[in-house]
Coordinates of N, CA and C in Angstrom, one line a residue:
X1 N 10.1 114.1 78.7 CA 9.2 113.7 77.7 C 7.8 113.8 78.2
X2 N 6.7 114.6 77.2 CA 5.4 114.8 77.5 C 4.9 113.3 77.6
X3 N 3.7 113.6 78.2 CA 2.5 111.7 78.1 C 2.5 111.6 76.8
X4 N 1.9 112.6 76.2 CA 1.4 111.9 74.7 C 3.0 111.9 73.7
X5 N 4.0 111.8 73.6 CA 5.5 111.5 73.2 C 5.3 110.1 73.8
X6 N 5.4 110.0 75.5 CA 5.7 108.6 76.0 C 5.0 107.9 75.3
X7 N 3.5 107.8 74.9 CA 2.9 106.9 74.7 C 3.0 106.7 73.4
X8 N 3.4 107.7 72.1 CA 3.6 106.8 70.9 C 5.3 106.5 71.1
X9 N 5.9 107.1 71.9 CA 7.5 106.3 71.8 C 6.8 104.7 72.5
X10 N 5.9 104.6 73.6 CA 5.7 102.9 74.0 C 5.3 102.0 73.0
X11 N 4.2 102.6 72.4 CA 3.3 102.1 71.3 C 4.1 101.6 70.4
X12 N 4.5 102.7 69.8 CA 5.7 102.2 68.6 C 6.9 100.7 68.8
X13 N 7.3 101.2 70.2 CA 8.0 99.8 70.3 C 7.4 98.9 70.8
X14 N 6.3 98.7 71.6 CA 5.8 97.5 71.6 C 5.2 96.9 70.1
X15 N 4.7 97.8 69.2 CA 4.2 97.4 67.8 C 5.7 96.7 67.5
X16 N 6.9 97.0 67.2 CA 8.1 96.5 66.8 C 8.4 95.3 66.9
X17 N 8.3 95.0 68.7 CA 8.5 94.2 69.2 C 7.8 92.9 69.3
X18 N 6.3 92.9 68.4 CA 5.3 92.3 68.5 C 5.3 91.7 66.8
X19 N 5.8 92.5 65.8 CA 5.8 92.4 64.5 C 7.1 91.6 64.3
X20 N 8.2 91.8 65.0 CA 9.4 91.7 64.7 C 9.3 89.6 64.7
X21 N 8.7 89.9 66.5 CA 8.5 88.3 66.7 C 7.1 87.1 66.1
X22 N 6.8 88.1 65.7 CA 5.3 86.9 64.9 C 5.8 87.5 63.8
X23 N 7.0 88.0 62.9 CA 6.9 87.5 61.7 C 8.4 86.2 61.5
X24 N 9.5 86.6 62.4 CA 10.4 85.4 62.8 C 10.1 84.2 63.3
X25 N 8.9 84.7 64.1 CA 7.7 83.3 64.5 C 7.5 82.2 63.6
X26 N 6.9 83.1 62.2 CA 6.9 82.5 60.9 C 7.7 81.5 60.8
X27 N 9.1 82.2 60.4 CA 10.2 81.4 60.0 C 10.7 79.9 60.7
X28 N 11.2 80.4 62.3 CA 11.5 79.6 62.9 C 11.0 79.1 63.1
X29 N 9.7 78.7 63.5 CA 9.1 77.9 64.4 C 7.7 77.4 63.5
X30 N 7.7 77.3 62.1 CA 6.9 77.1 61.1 C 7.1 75.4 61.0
X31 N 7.9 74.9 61.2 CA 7.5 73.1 61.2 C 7.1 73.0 62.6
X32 N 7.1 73.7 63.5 CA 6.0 72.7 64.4 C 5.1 73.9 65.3
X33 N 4.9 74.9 64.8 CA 4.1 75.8 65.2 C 3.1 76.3 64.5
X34 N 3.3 76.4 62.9 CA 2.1 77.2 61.9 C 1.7 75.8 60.7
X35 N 3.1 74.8 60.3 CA 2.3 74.0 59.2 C 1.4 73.2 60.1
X36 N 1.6 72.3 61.0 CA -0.1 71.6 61.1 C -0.9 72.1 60.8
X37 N -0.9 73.3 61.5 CA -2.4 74.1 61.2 C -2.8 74.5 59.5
X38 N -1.8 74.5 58.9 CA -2.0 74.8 57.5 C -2.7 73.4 56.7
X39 N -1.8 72.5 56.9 CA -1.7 71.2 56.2 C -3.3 70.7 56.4
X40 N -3.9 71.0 57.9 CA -5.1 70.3 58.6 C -5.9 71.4 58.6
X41 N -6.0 72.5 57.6 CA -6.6 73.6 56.9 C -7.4 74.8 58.6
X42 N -7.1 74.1 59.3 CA -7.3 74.9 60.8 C -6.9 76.7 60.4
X43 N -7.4 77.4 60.2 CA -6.2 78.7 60.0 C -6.6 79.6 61.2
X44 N -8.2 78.7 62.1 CA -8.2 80.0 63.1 C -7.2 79.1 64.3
X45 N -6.3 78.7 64.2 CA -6.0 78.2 65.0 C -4.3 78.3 64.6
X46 N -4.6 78.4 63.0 CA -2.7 79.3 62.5 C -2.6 81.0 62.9
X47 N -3.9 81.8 63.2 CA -3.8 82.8 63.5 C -3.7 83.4 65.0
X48 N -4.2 82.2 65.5 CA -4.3 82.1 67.1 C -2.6 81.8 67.4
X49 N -1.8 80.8 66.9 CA -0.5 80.7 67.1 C 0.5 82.4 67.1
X50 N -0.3 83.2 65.6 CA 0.7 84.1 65.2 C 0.4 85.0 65.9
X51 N -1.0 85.3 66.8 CA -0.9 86.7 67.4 C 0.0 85.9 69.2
X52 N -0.5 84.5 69.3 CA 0.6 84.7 70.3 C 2.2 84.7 70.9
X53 N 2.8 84.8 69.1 CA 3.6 84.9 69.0 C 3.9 87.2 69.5
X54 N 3.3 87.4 68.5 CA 2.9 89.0 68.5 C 2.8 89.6 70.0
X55 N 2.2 88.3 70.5 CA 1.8 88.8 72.3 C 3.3 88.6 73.0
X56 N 4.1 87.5 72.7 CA 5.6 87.5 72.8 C 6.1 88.5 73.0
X57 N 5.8 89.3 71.8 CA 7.0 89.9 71.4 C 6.6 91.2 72.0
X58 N 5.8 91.8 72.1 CA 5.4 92.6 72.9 C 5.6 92.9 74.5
X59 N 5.5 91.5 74.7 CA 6.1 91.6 76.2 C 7.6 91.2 76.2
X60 N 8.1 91.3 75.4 CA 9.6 91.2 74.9 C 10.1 92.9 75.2
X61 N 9.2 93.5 74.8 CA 9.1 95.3 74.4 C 9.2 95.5 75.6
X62 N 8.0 95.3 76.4 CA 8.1 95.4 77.9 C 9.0 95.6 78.6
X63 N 9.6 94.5 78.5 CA 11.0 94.2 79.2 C 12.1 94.9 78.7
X64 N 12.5 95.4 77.5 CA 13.0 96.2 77.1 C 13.5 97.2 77.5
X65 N 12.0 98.3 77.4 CA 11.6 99.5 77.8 C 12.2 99.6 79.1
X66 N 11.6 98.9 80.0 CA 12.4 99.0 81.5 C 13.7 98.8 81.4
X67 N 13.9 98.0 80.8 CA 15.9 97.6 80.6 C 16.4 99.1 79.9
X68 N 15.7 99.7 79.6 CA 16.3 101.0 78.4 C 16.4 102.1 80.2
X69 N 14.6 102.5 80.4 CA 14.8 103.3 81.8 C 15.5 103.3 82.6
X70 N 15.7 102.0 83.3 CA 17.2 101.5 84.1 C 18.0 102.2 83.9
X71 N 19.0 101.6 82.3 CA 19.9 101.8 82.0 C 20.4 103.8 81.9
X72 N 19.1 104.1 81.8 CA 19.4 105.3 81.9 C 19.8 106.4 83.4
X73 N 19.2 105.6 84.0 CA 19.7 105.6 85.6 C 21.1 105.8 85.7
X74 N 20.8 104.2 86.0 CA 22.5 103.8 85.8 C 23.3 104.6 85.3
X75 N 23.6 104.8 84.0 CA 24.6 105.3 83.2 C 24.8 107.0 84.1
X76 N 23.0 107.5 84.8 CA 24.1 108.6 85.1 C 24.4 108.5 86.3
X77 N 24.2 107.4 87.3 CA 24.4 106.8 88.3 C 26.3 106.7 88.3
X78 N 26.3 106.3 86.9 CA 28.0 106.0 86.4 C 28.8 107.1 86.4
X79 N 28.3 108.2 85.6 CA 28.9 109.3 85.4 C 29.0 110.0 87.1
X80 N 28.5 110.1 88.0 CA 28.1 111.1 89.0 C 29.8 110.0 90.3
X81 N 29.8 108.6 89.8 CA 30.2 107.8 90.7 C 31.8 108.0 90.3
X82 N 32.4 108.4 88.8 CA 33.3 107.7 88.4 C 33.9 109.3 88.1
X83 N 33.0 110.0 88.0 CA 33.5 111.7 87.9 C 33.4 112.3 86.5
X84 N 34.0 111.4 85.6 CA 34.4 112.0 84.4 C 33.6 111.0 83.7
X85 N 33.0 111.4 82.1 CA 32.8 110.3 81.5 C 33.2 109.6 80.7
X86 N 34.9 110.3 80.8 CA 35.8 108.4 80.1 C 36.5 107.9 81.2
X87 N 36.4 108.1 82.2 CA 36.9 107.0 83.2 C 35.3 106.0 83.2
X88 N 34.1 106.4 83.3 CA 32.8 105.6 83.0 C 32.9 104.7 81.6
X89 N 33.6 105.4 80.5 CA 33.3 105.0 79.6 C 34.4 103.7 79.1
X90 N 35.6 103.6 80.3 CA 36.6 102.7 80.5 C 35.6 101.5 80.9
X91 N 35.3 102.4 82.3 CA 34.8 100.7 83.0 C 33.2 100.2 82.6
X92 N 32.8 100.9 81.4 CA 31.6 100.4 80.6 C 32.2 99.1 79.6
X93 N 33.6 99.6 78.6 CA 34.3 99.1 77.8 C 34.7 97.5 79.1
X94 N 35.4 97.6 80.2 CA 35.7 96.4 80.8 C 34.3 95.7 80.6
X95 N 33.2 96.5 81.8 CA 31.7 95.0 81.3 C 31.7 94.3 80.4
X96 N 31.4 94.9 79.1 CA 31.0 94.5 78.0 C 32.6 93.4 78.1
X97 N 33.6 93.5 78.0 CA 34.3 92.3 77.6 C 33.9 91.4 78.9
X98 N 34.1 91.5 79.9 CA 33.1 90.1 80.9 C 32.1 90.3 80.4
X99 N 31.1 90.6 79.9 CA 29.7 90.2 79.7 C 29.7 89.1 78.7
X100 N 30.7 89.4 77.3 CA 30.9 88.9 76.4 C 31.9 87.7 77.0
X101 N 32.7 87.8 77.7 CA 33.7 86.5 78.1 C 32.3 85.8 79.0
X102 N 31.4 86.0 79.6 CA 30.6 85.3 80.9 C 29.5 84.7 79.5
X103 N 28.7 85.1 78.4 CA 27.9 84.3 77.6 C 29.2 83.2 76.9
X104 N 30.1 83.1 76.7 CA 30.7 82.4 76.0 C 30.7 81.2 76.6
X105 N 32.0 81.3 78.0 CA 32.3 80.4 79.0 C 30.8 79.9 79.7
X106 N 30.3 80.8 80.4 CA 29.4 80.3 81.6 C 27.7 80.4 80.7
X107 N 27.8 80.6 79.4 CA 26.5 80.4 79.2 C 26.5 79.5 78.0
X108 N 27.1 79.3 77.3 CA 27.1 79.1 75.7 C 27.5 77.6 76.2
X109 N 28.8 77.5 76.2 CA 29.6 76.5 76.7 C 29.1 75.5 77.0
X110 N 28.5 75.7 78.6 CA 27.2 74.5 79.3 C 26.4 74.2 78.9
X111 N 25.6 74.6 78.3 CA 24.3 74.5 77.5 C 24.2 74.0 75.8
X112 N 25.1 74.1 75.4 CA 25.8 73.5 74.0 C 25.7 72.3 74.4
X113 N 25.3 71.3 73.4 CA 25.1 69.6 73.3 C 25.5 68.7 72.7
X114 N 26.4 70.2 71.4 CA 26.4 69.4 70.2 C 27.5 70.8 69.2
X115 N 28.6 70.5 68.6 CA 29.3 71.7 68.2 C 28.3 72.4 67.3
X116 N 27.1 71.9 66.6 CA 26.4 73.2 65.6 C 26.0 73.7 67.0
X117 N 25.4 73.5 67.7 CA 24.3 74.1 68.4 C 25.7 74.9 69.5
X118 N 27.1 75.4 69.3 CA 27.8 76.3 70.4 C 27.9 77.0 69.1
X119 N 28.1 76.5 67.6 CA 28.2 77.5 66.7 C 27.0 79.2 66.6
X120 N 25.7 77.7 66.7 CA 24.5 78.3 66.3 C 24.9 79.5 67.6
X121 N 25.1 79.5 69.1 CA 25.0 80.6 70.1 C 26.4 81.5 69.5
X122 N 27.5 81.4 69.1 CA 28.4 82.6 68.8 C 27.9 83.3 67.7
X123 N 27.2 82.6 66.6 CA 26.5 83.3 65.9 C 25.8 84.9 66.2
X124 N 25.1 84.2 67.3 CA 23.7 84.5 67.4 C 24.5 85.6 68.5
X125 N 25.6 85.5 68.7 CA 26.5 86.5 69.6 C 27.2 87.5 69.0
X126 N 27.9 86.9 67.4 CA 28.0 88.0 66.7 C 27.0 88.8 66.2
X127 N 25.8 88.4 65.9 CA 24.7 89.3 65.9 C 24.5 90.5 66.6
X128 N 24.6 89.8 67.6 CA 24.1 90.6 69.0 C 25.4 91.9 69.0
X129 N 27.1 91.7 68.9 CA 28.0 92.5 68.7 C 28.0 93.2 67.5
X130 N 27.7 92.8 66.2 CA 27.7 93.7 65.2 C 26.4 94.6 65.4
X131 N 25.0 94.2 65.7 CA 23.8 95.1 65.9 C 24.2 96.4 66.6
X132 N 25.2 95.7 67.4 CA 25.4 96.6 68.5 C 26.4 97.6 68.5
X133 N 28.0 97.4 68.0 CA 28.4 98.4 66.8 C 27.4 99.2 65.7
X134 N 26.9 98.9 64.9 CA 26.1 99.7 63.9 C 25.0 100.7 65.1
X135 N 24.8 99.9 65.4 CA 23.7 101.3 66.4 C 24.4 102.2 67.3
X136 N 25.4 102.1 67.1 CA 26.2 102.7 68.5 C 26.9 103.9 67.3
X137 N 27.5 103.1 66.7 CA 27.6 104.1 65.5 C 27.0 105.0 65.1
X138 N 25.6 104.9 64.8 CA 24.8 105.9 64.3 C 24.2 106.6 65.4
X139 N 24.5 105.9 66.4 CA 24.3 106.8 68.0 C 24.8 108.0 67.6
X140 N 26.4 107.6 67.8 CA 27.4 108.7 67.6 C 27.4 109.6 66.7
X141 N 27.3 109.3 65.4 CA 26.6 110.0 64.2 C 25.8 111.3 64.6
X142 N 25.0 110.5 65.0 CA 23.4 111.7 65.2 C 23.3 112.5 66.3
X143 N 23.7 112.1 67.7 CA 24.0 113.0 68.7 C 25.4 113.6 69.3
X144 N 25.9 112.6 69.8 CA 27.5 113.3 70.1 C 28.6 112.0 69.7
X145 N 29.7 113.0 69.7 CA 30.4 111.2 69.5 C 31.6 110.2 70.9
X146 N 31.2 110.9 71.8 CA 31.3 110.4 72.6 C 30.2 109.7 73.7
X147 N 29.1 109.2 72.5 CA 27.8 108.1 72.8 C 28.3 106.9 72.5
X148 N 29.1 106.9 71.6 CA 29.5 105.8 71.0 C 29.4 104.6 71.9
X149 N 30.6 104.3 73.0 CA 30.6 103.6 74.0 C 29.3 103.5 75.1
X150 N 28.8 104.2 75.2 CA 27.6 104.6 76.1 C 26.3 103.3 75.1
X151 N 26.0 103.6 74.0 CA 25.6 102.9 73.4 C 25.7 101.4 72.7
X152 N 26.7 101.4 72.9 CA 27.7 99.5 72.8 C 27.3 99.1 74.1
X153 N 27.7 99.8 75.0 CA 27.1 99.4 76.6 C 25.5 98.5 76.6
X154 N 24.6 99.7 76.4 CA 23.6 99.6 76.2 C 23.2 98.6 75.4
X155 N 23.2 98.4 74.5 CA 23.2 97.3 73.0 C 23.5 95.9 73.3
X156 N 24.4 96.0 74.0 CA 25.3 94.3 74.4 C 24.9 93.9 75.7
X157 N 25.3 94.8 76.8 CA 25.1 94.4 77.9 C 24.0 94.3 78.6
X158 N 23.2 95.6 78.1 CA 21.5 95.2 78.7 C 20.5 94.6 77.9
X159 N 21.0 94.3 76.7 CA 20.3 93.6 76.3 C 20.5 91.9 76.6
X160 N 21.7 91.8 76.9 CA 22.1 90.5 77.4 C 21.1 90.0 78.4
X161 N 21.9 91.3 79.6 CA 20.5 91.0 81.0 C 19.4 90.7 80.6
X162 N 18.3 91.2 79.6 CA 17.6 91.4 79.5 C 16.7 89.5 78.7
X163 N 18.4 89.1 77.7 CA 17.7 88.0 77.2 C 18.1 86.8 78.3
X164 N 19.0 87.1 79.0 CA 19.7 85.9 79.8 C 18.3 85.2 80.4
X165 N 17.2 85.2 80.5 CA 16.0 84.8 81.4 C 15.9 83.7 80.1
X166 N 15.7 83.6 79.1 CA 15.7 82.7 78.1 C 17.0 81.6 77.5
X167 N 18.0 82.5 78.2 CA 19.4 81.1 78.4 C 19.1 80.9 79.0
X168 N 18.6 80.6 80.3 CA 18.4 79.4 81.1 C 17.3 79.0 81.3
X169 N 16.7 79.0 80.5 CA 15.1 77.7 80.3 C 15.8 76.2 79.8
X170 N 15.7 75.7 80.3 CA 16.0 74.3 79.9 C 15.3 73.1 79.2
X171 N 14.7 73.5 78.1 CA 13.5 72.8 77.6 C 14.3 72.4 75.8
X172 N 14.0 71.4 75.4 CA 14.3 70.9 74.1 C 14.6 71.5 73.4
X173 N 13.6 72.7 73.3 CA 13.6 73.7 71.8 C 14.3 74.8 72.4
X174 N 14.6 74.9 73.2 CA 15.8 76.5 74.1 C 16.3 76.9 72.9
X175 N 16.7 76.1 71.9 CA 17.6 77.0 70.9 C 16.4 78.2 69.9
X176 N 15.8 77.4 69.6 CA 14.5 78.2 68.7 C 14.1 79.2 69.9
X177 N 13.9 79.4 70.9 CA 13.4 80.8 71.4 C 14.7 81.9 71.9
X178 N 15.2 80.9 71.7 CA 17.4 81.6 72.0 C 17.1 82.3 71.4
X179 N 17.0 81.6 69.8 CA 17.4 82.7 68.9 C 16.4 83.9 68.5
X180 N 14.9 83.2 68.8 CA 13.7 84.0 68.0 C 13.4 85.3 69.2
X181 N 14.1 85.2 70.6 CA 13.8 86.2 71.2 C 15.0 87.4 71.4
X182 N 16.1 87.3 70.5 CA 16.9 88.0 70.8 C 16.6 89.1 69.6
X183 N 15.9 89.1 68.6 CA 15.6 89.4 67.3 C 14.7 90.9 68.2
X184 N 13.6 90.6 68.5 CA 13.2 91.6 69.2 C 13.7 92.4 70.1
X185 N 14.6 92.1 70.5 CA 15.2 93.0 72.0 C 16.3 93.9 71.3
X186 N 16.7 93.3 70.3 CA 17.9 94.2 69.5 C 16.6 95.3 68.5
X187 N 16.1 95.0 68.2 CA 15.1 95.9 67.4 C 14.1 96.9 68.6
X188 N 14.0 96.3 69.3 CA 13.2 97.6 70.3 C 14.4 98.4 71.1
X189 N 15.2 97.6 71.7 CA 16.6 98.5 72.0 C 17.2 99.8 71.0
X190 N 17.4 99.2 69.8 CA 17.9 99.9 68.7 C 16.7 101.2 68.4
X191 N 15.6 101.0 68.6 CA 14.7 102.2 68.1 C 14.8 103.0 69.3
X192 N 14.5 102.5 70.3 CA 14.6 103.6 71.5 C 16.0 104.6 72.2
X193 N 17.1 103.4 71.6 CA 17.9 104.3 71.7 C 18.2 105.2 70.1
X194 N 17.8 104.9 69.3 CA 17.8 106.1 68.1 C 17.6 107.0 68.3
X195 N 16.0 106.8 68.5 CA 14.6 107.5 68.7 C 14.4 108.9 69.9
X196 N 14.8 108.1 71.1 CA 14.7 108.8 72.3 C 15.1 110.6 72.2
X197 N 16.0 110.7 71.4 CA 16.5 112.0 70.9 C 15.1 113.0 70.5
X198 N 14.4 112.2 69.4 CA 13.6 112.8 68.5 C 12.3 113.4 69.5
X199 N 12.1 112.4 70.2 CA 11.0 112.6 71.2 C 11.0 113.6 72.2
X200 N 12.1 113.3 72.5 CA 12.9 114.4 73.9 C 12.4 116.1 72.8
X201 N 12.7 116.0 72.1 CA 12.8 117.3 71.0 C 11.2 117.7 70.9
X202 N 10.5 116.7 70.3 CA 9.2 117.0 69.9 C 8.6 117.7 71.9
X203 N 8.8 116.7 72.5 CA 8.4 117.3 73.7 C 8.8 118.4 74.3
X204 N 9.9 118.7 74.2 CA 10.3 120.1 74.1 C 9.7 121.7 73.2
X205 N 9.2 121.1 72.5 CA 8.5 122.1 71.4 C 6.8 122.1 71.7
X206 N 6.7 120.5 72.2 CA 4.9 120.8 72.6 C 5.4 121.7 74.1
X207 N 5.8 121.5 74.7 CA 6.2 122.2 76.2 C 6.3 123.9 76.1
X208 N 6.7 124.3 74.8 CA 6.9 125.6 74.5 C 6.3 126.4 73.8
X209 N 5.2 125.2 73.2 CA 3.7 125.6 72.1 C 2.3 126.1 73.3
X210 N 2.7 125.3 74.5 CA 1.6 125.0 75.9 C 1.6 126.4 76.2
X211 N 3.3 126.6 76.9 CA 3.7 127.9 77.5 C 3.3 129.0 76.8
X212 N 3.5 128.9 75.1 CA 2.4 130.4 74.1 C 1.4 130.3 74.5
X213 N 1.1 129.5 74.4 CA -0.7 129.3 74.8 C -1.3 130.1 76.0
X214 N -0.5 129.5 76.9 CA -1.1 130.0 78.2 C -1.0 131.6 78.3
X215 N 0.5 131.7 77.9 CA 0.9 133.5 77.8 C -0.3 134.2 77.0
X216 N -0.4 133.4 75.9 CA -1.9 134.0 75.0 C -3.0 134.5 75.6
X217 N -3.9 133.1 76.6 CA -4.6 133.6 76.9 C -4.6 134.2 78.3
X218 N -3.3 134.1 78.9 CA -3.2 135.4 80.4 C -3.3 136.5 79.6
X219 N -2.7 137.0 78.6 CA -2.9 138.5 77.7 C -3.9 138.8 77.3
X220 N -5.0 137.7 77.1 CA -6.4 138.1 76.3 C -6.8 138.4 77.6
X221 N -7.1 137.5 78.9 CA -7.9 138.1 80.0 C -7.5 139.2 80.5
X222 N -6.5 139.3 80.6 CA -5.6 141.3 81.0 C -6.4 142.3 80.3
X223 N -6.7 142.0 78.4 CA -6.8 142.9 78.1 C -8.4 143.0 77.9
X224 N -8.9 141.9 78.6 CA -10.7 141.8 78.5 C -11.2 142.8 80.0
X225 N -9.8 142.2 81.3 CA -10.3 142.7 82.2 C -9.9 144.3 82.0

């Protein structure tokens, strides 16, 4: 990928990741984050809450982005280690069921206080598995269809890694940023891995618009010298 691809593929998803969570910001966290400020007519101080919600979510992207590069390591780290890529695409399929068996038992479980609040986490788990089907799906769709799994990987597991730093904060409201930070990681995950295709392509075609270029003007100086 050329610099100027990288930078509107960053751009783009940190804007996602920034929108996604100051407008959920809104929602969730509206009785004790934005109405005071409303009610006590303060609004530069309801604007000041929303952009640093925006600032959240952004560095939500951040973290992402690296969890996406990794992963892409890895994965060919996997392929090179395992030979083939459905013997990889086996022991991708095992993770994801421990990933998903380790949030249930060793993360949900403990930290639950109350049966809504283990509901509210399977919820917020089938979220995270259906997001992660549908994009893996349309992975497959659009590039090959043996992404499919490569992509469920990606979707579930690293995004897991990625939120697990917010399962274990231990503070009152854990549930409200449980839930309000996972909203972003599935939406900047989900574009990059769409996306990544499109860019790779565009960069590919600036790469070979450069190379006319240059051939152009080595031919003009030939034919000046």
């Amino acid at each position: 990928m050329t610099i100027r691809n990288w930078f509107i593929f960053f751009f783009k998803a940190l804007v996602i990741g920034g929108l996604v969570t100051g407008v959920l910001g809104l929602i969730i966290r509206w009785q004790d984050a934005f109405a005071p400020y409303v009610a006590s007519g303060e609004y530069a101080e309801f604007a000041a809450s929303f952009l640093w919600f925006v600032f959240l979510g952004m560095t939500m992207s951040v973290l992402s982005q690296m969890g996406f590069f990794a992963y892409l390591t890895v994965h060919q780290f996997g392929v090179n280690i395992f030979k083939t890529l459905t013997l990889w695409n086996w022991v991708q399929l095992l993770i994801i069921a421990l990933v998903i068996f380790d949030l249930i038992k060793f993360r949900f479980m403990p930290i639950a206080n109350s049966q809504s609040q283990l509901w509210l986490y399977l919820g917020l788990l089938a979220i995270l598995i259906t997001t992660g089907l549908v994009v893996a799906y349309f992975k497959a769709k659009w590039t090959k269809k043996h992404a499919f799994i490569s992509a469920l990987f990606f979707m579930i597991v690293i995004t897991t890694l990625e939120w697990l730093p917010v399962l274990m904060v231990d503070e009152k409201d854990v549930d409200r940023y449980v839930t309000l930070l996972l909203f972003p990681l599935l939406a900047v995950n989900a574009y990059q891995l769409l996306k990544l295709p499109k860019y790779n392509a565009k960069s590919d075609v600036d790469r070979l618009k450069l190379e006319e270029r240059r051939k152009a003007r080595a031919q003009t100086t030939k034919v000046k010298a």
